[in-house]
Coordinates of C-alpha atoms in Angstrom, one line a residue:
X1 CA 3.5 -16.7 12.1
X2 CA 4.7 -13.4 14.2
X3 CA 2.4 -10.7 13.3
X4 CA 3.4 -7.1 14.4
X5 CA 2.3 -3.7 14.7
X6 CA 1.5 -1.9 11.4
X7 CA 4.9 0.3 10.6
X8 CA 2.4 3.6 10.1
X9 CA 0.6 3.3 13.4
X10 CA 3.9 2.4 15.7
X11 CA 5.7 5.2 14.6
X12 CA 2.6 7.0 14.9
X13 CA 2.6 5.9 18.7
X14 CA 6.0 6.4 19.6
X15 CA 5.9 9.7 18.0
X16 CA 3.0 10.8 20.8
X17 CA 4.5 9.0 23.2
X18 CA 8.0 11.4 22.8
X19 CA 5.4 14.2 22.8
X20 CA 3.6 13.3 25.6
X21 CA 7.0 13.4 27.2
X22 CA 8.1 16.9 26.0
X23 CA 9.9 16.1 22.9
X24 CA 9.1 18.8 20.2
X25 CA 8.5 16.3 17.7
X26 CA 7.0 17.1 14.0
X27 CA 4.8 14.3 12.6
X28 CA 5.5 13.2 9.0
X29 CA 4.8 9.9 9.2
X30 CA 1.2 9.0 9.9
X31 CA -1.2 9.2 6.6
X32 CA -4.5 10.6 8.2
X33 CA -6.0 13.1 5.9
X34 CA -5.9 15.6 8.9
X35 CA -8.9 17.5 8.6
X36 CA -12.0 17.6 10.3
X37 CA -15.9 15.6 9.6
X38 CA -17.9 17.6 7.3
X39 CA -20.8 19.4 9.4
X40 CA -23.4 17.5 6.7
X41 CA -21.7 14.0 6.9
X42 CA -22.0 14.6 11.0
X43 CA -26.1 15.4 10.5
X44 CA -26.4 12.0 8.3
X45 CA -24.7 10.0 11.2
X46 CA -26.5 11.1 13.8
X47 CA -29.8 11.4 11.7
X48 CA -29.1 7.5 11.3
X49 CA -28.1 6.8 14.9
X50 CA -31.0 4.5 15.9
X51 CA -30.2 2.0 13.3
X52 CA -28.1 -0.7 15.3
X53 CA -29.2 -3.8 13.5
X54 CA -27.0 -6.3 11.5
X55 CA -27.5 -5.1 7.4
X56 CA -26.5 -7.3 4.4
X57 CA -22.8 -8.2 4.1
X58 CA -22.3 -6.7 0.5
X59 CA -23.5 -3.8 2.1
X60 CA -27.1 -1.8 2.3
X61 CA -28.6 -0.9 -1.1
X62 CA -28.6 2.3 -0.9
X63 CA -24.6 2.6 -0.3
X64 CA -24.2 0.1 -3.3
X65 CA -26.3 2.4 -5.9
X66 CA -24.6 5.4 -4.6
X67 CA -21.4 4.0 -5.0
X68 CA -22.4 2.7 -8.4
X69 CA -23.6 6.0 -9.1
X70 CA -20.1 7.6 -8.2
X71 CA -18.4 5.6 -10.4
X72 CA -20.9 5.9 -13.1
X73 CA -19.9 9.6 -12.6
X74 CA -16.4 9.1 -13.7
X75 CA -17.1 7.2 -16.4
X76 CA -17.5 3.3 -15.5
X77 CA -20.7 1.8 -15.5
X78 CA -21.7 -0.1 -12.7
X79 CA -23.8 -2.6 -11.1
X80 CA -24.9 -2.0 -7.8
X81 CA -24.9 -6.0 -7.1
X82 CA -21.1 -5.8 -7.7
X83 CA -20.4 -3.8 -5.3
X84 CA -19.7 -4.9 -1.9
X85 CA -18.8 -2.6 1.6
X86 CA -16.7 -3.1 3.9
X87 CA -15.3 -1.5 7.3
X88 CA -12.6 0.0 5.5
X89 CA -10.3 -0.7 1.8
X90 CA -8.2 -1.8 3.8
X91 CA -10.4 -5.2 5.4
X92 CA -11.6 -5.2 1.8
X93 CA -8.4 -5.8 0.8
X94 CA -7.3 -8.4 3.0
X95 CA -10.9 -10.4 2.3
X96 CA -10.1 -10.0 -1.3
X97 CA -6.7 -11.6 -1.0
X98 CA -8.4 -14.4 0.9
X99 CA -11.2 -14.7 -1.5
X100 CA -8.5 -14.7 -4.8
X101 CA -6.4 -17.1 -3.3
X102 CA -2.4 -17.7 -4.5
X103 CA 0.2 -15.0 -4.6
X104 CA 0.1 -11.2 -5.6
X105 CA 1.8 -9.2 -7.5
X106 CA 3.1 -5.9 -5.4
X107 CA 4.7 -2.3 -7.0
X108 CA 7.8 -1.6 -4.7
X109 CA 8.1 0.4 -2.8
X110 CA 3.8 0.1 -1.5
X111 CA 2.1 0.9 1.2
X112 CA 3.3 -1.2 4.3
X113 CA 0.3 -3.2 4.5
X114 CA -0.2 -5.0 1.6
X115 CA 2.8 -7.0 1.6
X116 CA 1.8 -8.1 5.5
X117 CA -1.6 -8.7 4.5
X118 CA -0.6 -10.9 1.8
X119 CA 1.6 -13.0 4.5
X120 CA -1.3 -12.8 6.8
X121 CA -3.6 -15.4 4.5
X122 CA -0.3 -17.3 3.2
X123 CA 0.0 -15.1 0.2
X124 CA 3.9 -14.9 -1.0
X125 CA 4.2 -11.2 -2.6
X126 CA 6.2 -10.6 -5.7
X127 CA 7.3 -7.6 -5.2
X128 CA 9.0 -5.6 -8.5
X129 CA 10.2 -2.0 -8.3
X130 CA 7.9 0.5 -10.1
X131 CA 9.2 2.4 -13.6
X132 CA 12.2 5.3 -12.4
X133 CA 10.0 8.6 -11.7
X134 CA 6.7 6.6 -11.3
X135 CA 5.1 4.6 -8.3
X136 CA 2.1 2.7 -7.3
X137 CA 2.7 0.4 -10.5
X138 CA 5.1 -2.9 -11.2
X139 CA 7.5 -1.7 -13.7
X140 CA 5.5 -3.6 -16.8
X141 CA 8.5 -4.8 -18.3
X142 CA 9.7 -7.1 -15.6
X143 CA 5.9 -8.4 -14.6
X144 CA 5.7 -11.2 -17.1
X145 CA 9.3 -12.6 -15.9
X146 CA 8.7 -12.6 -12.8
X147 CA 5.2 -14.2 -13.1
X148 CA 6.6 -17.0 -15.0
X149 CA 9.4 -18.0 -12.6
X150 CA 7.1 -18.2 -9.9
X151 CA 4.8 -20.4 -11.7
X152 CA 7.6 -22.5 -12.8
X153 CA 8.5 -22.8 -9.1
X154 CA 4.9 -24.3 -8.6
X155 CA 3.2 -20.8 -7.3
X156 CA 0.1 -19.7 -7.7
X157 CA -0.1 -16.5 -9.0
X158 CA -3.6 -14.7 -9.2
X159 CA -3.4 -11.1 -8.8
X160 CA -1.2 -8.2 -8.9
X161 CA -2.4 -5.2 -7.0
X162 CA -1.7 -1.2 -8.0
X163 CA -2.2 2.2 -6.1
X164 CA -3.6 5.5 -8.2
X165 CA -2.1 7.9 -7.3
X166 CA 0.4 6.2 -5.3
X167 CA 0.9 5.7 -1.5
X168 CA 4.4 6.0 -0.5
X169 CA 5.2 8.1 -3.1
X170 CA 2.3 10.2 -4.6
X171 CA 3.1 9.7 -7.7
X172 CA 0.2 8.5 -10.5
X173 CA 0.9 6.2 -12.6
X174 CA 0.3 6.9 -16.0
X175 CA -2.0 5.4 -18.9
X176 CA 1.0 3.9 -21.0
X177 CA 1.9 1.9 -17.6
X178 CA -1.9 1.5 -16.9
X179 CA -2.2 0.0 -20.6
X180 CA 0.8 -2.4 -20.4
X181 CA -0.4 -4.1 -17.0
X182 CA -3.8 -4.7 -18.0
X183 CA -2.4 -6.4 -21.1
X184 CA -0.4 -8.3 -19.3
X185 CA -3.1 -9.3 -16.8
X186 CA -4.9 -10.5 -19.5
X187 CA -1.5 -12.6 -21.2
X188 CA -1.2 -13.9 -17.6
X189 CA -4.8 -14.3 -16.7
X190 CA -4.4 -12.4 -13.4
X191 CA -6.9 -10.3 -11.6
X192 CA -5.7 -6.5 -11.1
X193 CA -6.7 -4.9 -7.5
X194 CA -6.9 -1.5 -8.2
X195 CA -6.5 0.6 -4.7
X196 CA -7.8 4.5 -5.8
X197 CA -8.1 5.7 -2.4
X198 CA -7.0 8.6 -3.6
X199 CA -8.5 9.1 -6.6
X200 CA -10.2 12.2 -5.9
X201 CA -7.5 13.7 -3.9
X202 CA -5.4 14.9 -7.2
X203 CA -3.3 18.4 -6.6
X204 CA -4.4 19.0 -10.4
X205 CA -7.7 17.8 -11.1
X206 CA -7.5 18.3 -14.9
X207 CA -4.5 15.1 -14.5
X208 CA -5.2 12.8 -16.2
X209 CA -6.5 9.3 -14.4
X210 CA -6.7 6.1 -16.4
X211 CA -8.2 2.9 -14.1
X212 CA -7.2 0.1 -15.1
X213 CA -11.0 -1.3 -15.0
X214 CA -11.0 1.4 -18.3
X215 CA -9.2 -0.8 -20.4
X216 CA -9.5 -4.4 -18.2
X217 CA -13.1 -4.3 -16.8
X218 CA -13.5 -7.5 -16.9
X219 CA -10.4 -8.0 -14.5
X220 CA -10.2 -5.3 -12.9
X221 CA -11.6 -4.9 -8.9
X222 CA -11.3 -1.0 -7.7
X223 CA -11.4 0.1 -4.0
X224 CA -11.9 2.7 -2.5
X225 CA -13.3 4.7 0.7
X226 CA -13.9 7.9 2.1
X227 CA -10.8 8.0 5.0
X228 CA -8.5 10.3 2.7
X229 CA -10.9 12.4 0.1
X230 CA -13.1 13.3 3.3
X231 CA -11.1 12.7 6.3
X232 CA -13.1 10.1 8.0
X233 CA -10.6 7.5 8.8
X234 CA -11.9 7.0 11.9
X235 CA -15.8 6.1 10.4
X236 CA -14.3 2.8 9.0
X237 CA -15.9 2.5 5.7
X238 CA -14.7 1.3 2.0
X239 CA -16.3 0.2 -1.0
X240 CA -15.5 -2.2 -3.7
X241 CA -15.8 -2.4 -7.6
X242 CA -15.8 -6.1 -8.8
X243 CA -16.0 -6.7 -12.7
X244 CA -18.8 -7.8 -14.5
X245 CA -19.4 -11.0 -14.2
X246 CA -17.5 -11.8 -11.4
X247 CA -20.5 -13.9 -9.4
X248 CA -18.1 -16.3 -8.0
X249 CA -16.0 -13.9 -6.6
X250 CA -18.7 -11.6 -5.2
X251 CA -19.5 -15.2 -3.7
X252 CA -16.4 -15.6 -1.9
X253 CA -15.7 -12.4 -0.5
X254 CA -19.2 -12.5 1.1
X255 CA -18.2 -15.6 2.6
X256 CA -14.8 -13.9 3.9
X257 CA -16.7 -10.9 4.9
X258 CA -19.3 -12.8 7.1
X259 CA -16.8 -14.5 9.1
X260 CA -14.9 -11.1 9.7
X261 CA -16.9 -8.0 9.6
X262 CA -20.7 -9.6 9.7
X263 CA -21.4 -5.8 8.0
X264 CA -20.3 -2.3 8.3
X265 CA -21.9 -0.3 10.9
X266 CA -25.2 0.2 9.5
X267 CA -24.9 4.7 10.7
X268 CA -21.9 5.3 8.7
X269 CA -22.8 3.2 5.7
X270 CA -26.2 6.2 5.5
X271 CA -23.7 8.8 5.9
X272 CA -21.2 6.9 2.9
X273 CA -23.6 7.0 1.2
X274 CA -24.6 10.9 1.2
X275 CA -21.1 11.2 0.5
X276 CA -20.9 9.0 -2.7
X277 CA -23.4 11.2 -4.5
X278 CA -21.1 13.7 -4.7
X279 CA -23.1 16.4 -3.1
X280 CA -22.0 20.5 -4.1
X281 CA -20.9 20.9 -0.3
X282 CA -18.8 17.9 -0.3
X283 CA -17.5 18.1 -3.7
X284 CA -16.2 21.7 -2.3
X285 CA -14.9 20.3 0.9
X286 CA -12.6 17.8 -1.8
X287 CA -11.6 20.5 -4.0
X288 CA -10.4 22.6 -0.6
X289 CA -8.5 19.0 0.3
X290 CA -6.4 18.6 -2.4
X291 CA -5.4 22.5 -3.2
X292 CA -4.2 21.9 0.6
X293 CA -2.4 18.8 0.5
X294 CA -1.0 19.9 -2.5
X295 CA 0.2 23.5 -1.4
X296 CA 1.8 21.5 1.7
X297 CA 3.5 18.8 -0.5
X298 CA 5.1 21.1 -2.6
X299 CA 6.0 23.3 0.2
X300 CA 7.6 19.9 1.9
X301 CA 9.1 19.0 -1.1
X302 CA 10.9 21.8 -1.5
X303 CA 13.0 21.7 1.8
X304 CA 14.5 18.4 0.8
X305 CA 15.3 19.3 -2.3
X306 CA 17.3 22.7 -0.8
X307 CA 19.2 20.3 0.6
X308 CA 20.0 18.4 -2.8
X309 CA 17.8 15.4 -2.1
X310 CA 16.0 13.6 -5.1
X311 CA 11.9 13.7 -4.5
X312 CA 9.5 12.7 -7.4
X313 CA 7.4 15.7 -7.6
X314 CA 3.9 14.4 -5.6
X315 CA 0.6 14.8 -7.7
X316 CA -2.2 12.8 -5.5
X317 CA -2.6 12.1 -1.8
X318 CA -0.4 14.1 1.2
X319 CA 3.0 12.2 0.6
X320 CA 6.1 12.1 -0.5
X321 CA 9.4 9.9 -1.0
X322 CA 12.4 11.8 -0.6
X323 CA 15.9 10.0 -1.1
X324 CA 18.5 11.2 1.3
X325 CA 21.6 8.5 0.1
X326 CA 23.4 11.6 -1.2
X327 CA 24.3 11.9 2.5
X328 CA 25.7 9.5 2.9
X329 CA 24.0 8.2 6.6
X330 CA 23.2 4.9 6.2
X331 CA 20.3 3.0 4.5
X332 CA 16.6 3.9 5.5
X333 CA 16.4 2.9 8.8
X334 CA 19.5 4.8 9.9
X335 CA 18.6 7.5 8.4
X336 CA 15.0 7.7 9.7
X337 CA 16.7 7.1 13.3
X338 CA 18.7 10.2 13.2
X339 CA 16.0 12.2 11.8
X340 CA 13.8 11.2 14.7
X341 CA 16.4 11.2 17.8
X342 CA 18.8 14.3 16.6
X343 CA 16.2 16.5 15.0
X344 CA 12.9 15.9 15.7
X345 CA 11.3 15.0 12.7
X346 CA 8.9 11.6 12.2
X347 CA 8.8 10.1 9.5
X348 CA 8.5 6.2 7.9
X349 CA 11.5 3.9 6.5
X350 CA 11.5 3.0 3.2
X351 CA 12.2 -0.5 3.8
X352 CA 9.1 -0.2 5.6
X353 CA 7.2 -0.7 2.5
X354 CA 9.4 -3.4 0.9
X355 CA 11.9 -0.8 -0.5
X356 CA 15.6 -1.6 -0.5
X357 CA 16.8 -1.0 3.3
X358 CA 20.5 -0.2 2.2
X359 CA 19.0 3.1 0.3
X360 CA 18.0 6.2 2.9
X361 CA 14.4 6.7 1.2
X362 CA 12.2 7.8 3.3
X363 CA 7.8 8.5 3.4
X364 CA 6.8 11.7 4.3
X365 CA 3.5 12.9 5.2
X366 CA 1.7 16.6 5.1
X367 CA -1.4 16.2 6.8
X368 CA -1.2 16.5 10.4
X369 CA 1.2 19.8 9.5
X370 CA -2.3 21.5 9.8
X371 CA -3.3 22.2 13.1
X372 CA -3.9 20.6 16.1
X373 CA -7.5 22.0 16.7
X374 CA -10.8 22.0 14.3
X375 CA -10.3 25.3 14.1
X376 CA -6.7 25.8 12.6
X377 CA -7.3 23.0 10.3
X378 CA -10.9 24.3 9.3
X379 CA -8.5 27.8 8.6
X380 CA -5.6 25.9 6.9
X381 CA -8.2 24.5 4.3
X382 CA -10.0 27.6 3.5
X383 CA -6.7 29.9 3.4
X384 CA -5.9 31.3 0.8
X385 CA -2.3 31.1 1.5
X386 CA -1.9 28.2 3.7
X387 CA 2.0 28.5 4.1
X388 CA 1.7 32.3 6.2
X389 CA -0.4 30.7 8.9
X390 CA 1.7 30.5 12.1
X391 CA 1.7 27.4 13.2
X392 CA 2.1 26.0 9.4
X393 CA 5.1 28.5 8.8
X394 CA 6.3 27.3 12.4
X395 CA 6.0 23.5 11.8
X396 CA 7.7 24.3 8.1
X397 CA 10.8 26.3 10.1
X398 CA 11.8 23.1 12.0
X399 CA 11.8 20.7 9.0
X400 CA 14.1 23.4 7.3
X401 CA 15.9 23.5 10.8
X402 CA 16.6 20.0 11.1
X403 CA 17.4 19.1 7.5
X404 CA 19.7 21.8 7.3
X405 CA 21.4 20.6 10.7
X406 CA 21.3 16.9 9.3
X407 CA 22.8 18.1 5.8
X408 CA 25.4 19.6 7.9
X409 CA 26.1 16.9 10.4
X410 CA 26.3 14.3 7.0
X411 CA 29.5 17.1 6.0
X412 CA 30.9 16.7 9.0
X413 CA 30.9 12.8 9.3
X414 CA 32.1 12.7 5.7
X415 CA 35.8 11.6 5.6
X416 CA 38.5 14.8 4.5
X417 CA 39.8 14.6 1.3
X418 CA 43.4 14.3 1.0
X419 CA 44.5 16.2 -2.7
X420 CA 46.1 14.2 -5.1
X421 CA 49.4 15.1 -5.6
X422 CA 50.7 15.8 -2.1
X423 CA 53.6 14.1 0.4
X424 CA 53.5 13.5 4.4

């Protein structure tokens, strides 16, 4: 098996490797929330510094009630003893694959590692193209085919997996999509993986969020963490929702986890679990977050469009999935290429996340738009008008720059018409 470097932290390297070289280069393409640690999550680590022993794999108690308690808070009742921690979603995700076993469904276009996770523990992804305008979901319509045929080819299919809101495309999906799959999951007897990452990081937080473990509990698993809604990416901690019931599972991924991880690291799992009770200061720090990412989004959105490109208007996270085929430069790749060598701007393939390579889609990220200090990001997220800041306006100018410039150089490349009608 050839394993290779995630597509979100390569370009992430080459991009500071060009920079470290003098290349103005403008990073779109690495999804880190972008924002500094919360003053009171740094007191709870370092209030918890001295504890350096081994904790239970699920997790320690008191991160498992406050993570019950969190989703109690958003209205699904939970048992502390189904939850289980993790150094990350993402290693939760992996073990859960491992600890489900067979093949998994996969929305595409989905974030990059999912579909290498799955061919990581000998999973074969089925990967079906989300509803037009939507993302983050397998278009409902085409799950049951596709399940079928694989079965009928002797596959073992177990899960299917969905992100809400969605992560190339920040998109969320909504309840009559939600309402379809968990039928189907239950006509197919599949287990739905429910990635909500970015749950909390909704531009508009009257939206309205449907989980599939509202209308599937008993078969729906929800993760989740603190990387995106609070910026600690770096901390390395996740949480996960199992349904009720689902002893033998709990089982398994314990197993998984204790071969992998042992347990999370026993400082940030006191500090996750300040976080997951929601305190005032935090629940303002989230509200700042998304107005932010939001403001940016739109503001990122709306250069592509000037230049007639189709983007799905974002609604949760810091991204966004512009298509650029109206250009007429090649499929995503290309595209992507010229972007990054001719005009400076990073950003992420669309085949990168399983997405057709012949069409120029491309993921586009908001969050390290910014500032490069604690102190112009701590100012981006309290402004109340984000888009005047220098360096924001600055780093906006050269996306307008060099999409302009690209739109132009597609014009150019584009073969001359020769009217109908007329003789050599």
């Amino acid at each position: 098996m050839t394993v290779t470097l995630s597509a979100t932290l390569a370009a992430n390297e080459d991009i500071e490797r060009r920079r470290r070289a003098g290349e103005r280069v403008l990073n779109l393409a690495f999804g880190e929330a972008g924002l500094p640690v919360h003053p009171a999550l740094r007191d709870q680590l370092a209030a918890a510094s001295e504890r350096n022993g081994y904790g239970p794999v699920a997790g320690a108690a008191g991160l498992r009630t406050a993570a019950a308690g969190y989703w109690a808070r958003r209205g699904l009742i939970t048992d502390p003893e189904l939850v289980v921690c993790g150094p990350g979603s993402k290693s939760l995700l992996y073990g859960l694959l491992l600890a489900i076993g067979g093949d998994v469904v996969l929305p595409m276009p989905s974030w990059v590692s999912y579909a290498a996770q799955a061919d990581l523990v000998g999973s074969r992804p089925i990967l079906i193209p989300a509803p037009a305008g939507q993302g983050g979901v397998p278009d409902p319509e085409l799950v049951a085919s596709a399940v079928l045929r694989a079965r009928a080819e002797g596959r073992t299919v177990r899960s299917l997996l969905v992100t809400l809101p969605d992560n190339p495309t920040g998109r969320l999906a909504p309840r009559s999509a939600i309402r379809r799959l968990a039928a189907l999951a239950r006509e197919l007897d599949l287990y739905i993986i429910s990635d909500e990452i970015y749950r909390d990081l909704l531009h508009e937080p009257t939206t309205p969020f449907t989980s599939p473990a509202d209308l599937a509990p008993e078969r729906t698993i929800i993760t989740t963490g603190l990387s995106k809604s609070l910026a600690l990416g770096g901390w390395r901690i996740g949480v996960a929702r199992l349904p009720d019931g689902a002893h033998d599972l709990r089982a398994r991924l314990l197993a998984v986890a204790s071969e992998i991880w042992s347990s999370p690291a026993a400082p940030v799992q006191e500090a996750a679990a300040y976080a997951f009770t929601d305190p005032t200061e935090l629940t303002e720090r989230v509200r700042l977050s998304r107005r932010l990412h939001g403001t940016l989004a739109r503001a990122v959105r709306d250069r592509f469009v000037e230049i007639g490109a189709s983007v799905p208007a974002p609604q949760g996270g810091f991204y966004l999935y512009p298509d650029l085929s109206h250009l007429r430069l090649g499929g995503s790749a290309d595209i992507t290429r010229i972007l990054l060598d001719q005009h400076g701007l990073g950003v992420l393939p669309g085949h990168a996340f399983g997405d057709d390579p012949a069409a120029a889609r491309v993921r586009v990220a908001v969050s390290l738009l910014y500032g490069d200090t604690t102190e112009a990001r701590l100012t981006a997220l309290t402004s109340p008008d984000p888009l005047q800041l220098p360096w924001i306006a600055a780093s906006l100018d050269h996306l307008s720059m060099g999409l302009k410039e690209l739109s132009l150089t597609s014009r150019e490349q584009r073969p001359a018409l020769v009217p109908t009608g007329c003789h050599g």
